């Protein structure tokens, strides 16, 4: 991570005085690395710089940066995250691509759910669901995980278990290390609420194992 951070910061310096989309990409990646290192102040600084650098190069790049800001904030429980997620989706609907909107909506739903904006999370997830019905991909796993969290918040324990088990299976198949502890936490809570203590305990152990195996110290 330190070497990647050094190389990307060198790239940022190389493009610092130029209007170039590669500057925006480099800033986004640096922000992501600072987020992984749990250095939120630096992550927020870089993602805000990324939004400014992305502005001249179309909606898709800009909203990717804006959603990065929402993600950094939501992972730390900042309710301002919902506003950035909603603004990114609104802008994407106006002149972004269909592919970008499909990728954006599950993350927007996740950001809103993490800060307790359940109505917005529910709406974004419902809109995203038909877009991710057929293909296993990271965005679909994020959508399943968020749907499980929203179902649990709504008291739909069976729905939460179904969504979380699907997220666990597909996330494991795709090797999405970053998502697994959260998915298994939701599944553990849903199983416990259903009264299945034995399965809840086994899932909690799997949750701890997946968190311990992560190569980054994820704040959530």
Coordinates of C-alpha atoms in Angstrom, one line a residue:
X1 CA 0.0 0.0 0.0
X2 CA 2.8 2.4 0.9
X3 CA 4.5 1.9 -2.5
X4 CA 1.2 2.3 -4.4
X5 CA 0.5 5.5 -2.4
X6 CA 4.0 6.9 -3.3
X7 CA 3.6 6.0 -7.0
X8 CA 0.1 7.5 -7.2
X9 CA 1.1 10.7 -5.4
X10 CA 4.0 11.0 -7.9
X11 CA 1.4 10.7 -10.7
X12 CA -0.7 13.4 -9.1
X13 CA 2.4 15.7 -9.0
X14 CA 3.2 14.9 -12.7
X15 CA -0.3 16.0 -13.8
X16 CA -0.8 18.7 -11.3
X17 CA -0.7 21.6 -13.8
X18 CA -2.7 19.9 -16.5
X19 CA -6.3 19.4 -17.3
X20 CA -6.2 15.7 -17.8
X21 CA -8.6 12.9 -16.7
X22 CA -5.7 10.8 -15.5
X23 CA -5.2 13.4 -12.7
X24 CA -8.8 12.8 -11.5
X25 CA -8.3 9.0 -11.6
X26 CA -5.0 9.3 -9.7
X27 CA -6.7 11.5 -7.1
X28 CA -9.5 9.0 -6.7
X29 CA -7.1 6.1 -6.2
X30 CA -5.0 8.0 -3.7
X31 CA -8.2 8.8 -1.8
X32 CA -9.1 5.2 -1.8
X33 CA -5.7 4.2 -0.4
X34 CA -6.0 6.8 2.4
X35 CA -9.5 5.4 3.2
X36 CA -8.0 1.9 3.4
X37 CA -5.4 3.2 5.8
X38 CA -8.1 4.8 7.9
X39 CA -6.8 8.3 7.3
X40 CA -10.1 10.0 6.6
X41 CA -9.0 13.6 6.6
X42 CA -6.5 12.9 3.8
X43 CA -9.0 10.7 1.9
X44 CA -11.6 13.5 2.0
X45 CA -9.0 16.1 0.8
X46 CA -8.0 13.9 -2.2
X47 CA -11.6 13.0 -3.2
X48 CA -12.7 16.6 -3.1
X49 CA -9.7 17.4 -5.3
X50 CA -10.7 14.6 -7.6
X51 CA -14.2 16.0 -8.0
X52 CA -12.7 19.4 -9.1
X53 CA -10.3 17.7 -11.5
X54 CA -13.1 15.5 -12.9
X55 CA -15.5 18.3 -13.6
X56 CA -14.4 19.1 -17.2
X57 CA -14.4 15.4 -18.3
X58 CA -18.1 14.4 -18.2
X59 CA -20.6 13.2 -15.7
X60 CA -19.4 9.6 -15.3
X61 CA -16.0 10.5 -14.0
X62 CA -17.4 13.3 -11.7
X63 CA -20.0 11.1 -10.1
X64 CA -17.5 8.4 -9.5
X65 CA -15.5 10.9 -7.5
X66 CA -18.6 12.3 -5.7
X67 CA -19.7 8.8 -4.7
X68 CA -16.2 8.2 -3.3
X69 CA -16.8 11.2 -1.0
X70 CA -20.1 9.7 0.1
X71 CA -18.5 6.4 0.8
X72 CA -15.7 7.8 2.9
X73 CA -18.2 9.7 5.0
X74 CA -20.7 6.9 5.3
X75 CA -18.1 4.4 6.5
X76 CA -17.6 6.8 9.5
X77 CA -21.3 7.4 10.2
X78 CA -21.5 11.0 8.8
X79 CA -25.1 11.7 7.8
X80 CA -23.8 14.2 5.2
X81 CA -23.0 11.1 3.1
X82 CA -26.6 10.8 2.1
X83 CA -26.6 14.2 0.4
X84 CA -23.5 13.4 -1.7
X85 CA -25.0 10.1 -2.8
X86 CA -28.3 11.6 -3.8
X87 CA -26.6 14.4 -5.7
X88 CA -24.4 12.0 -7.6
X89 CA -27.4 9.9 -8.6
X90 CA -29.4 13.0 -9.6
X91 CA -26.6 14.2 -11.8
X92 CA -26.0 10.8 -13.3
X93 CA -29.7 10.6 -14.2
X94 CA -29.5 13.9 -16.2
X95 CA -26.5 13.2 -18.4
X96 CA -24.6 10.1 -17.2
X97 CA -24.6 6.8 -19.0
X98 CA -26.9 3.9 -18.2
X99 CA -23.9 1.8 -17.2
X100 CA -22.7 4.4 -14.7
X101 CA -26.2 4.7 -13.2
X102 CA -26.4 0.9 -12.8
X103 CA -23.0 0.9 -11.0
X104 CA -23.8 3.9 -8.9
X105 CA -27.2 3.0 -7.5
X106 CA -26.1 0.0 -5.3
X107 CA -23.3 2.1 -3.7
X108 CA -25.8 5.0 -3.2
X109 CA -28.1 2.6 -1.5
X110 CA -25.3 1.3 0.7
X111 CA -24.1 4.8 1.6
X112 CA -27.7 5.8 2.6
X113 CA -28.3 2.6 4.6
X114 CA -25.0 3.0 6.5
X115 CA -26.1 6.4 7.9
X116 CA -29.7 5.4 8.6
X117 CA -31.3 7.1 5.6
X118 CA -33.6 4.1 5.0
X119 CA -36.1 5.6 2.7
X120 CA -33.5 6.7 0.3
X121 CA -31.6 3.4 0.6
X122 CA -34.8 1.5 -0.1
X123 CA -35.6 3.6 -3.2
X124 CA -32.1 3.3 -4.7
X125 CA -32.0 -0.5 -4.1
X126 CA -35.4 -1.0 -5.7
X127 CA -34.3 1.0 -8.7
X128 CA -31.1 -0.9 -9.0
X129 CA -32.5 -4.4 -8.5
X130 CA -33.7 -5.0 -12.1
X131 CA -30.4 -3.7 -13.5
X132 CA -28.5 -6.5 -11.6
X133 CA -30.8 -9.4 -12.0
X134 CA -28.7 -11.6 -14.3
X135 CA -25.0 -11.0 -13.7
X136 CA -22.7 -11.7 -10.7
X137 CA -20.6 -8.7 -10.1
X138 CA -19.4 -6.5 -7.3
X139 CA -22.3 -4.0 -7.7
X140 CA -24.8 -6.9 -7.3
X141 CA -23.1 -8.1 -4.1
X142 CA -23.2 -4.5 -2.7
X143 CA -26.9 -4.4 -3.6
X144 CA -27.7 -7.8 -2.0
X145 CA -25.8 -6.7 1.2
X146 CA -27.7 -3.4 1.4
X147 CA -31.0 -5.1 0.7
X148 CA -30.3 -7.4 3.6
X149 CA -29.5 -4.5 5.9
X150 CA -32.7 -2.6 4.8
X151 CA -34.8 -5.8 5.3
X152 CA -33.4 -6.2 8.8
X153 CA -34.2 -2.6 9.6
X154 CA -37.7 -3.2 8.3
X155 CA -38.2 -6.3 10.5
X156 CA -38.2 -8.7 7.6
X157 CA -35.9 -11.2 9.1
X158 CA -36.5 -14.0 6.5
X159 CA -35.8 -11.5 3.7
X160 CA -32.6 -10.3 5.4
X161 CA -31.4 -13.9 5.7
X162 CA -32.1 -14.6 2.1
X163 CA -30.4 -11.5 0.8
X164 CA -27.4 -11.9 3.1
X165 CA -26.9 -15.5 2.2
X166 CA -26.9 -14.7 -1.5
X167 CA -24.5 -11.8 -0.9
X168 CA -22.2 -14.2 1.1
X169 CA -22.2 -16.8 -1.6
X170 CA -21.7 -14.5 -4.5
X171 CA -19.1 -12.3 -2.7
X172 CA -17.2 -15.5 -1.7
X173 CA -17.3 -16.7 -5.3
X174 CA -16.1 -13.4 -6.7
X175 CA -13.4 -13.0 -4.0
X176 CA -14.6 -9.6 -2.7
X177 CA -12.6 -9.4 0.5
X178 CA -13.7 -5.9 1.4
X179 CA -17.4 -6.7 1.6
X180 CA -17.4 -10.0 3.5
X181 CA -17.2 -8.9 7.1
X182 CA -20.1 -6.5 6.7
X183 CA -22.2 -9.1 4.9
X184 CA -21.6 -11.7 7.5
X185 CA -22.3 -9.3 10.3
X186 CA -25.7 -8.6 8.8
X187 CA -26.3 -12.3 8.3
X188 CA -25.3 -13.0 11.9
X189 CA -27.7 -10.5 13.3
X190 CA -30.5 -11.8 11.1
X191 CA -29.9 -15.4 12.1
X192 CA -29.8 -14.4 15.8
X193 CA -33.0 -12.5 15.5
X194 CA -34.6 -15.6 13.9
X195 CA -33.6 -17.7 16.9
X196 CA -31.1 -19.8 15.0
X197 CA -28.3 -19.3 17.6
X198 CA -26.1 -22.1 16.3
X199 CA -26.0 -20.7 12.7
X200 CA -25.5 -17.2 14.0
X201 CA -22.5 -18.3 16.1
X202 CA -20.9 -20.1 13.1
X203 CA -21.5 -17.0 10.9
X204 CA -20.1 -14.7 13.5
X205 CA -16.9 -16.8 13.6
X206 CA -16.7 -16.7 9.8
X207 CA -17.2 -12.9 10.0
X208 CA -14.3 -12.5 12.4
X209 CA -12.1 -14.8 10.2
X210 CA -12.8 -12.8 7.1
X211 CA -12.1 -9.5 8.9
X212 CA -8.8 -10.9 10.3
X213 CA -7.8 -12.0 6.8
X214 CA -8.2 -8.6 5.2
X215 CA -5.1 -6.9 3.9
X216 CA -6.4 -3.5 5.0
X217 CA -7.7 -2.2 8.3
X218 CA -11.2 -1.3 7.2
X219 CA -12.8 1.3 9.5
X220 CA -16.3 -0.2 9.4

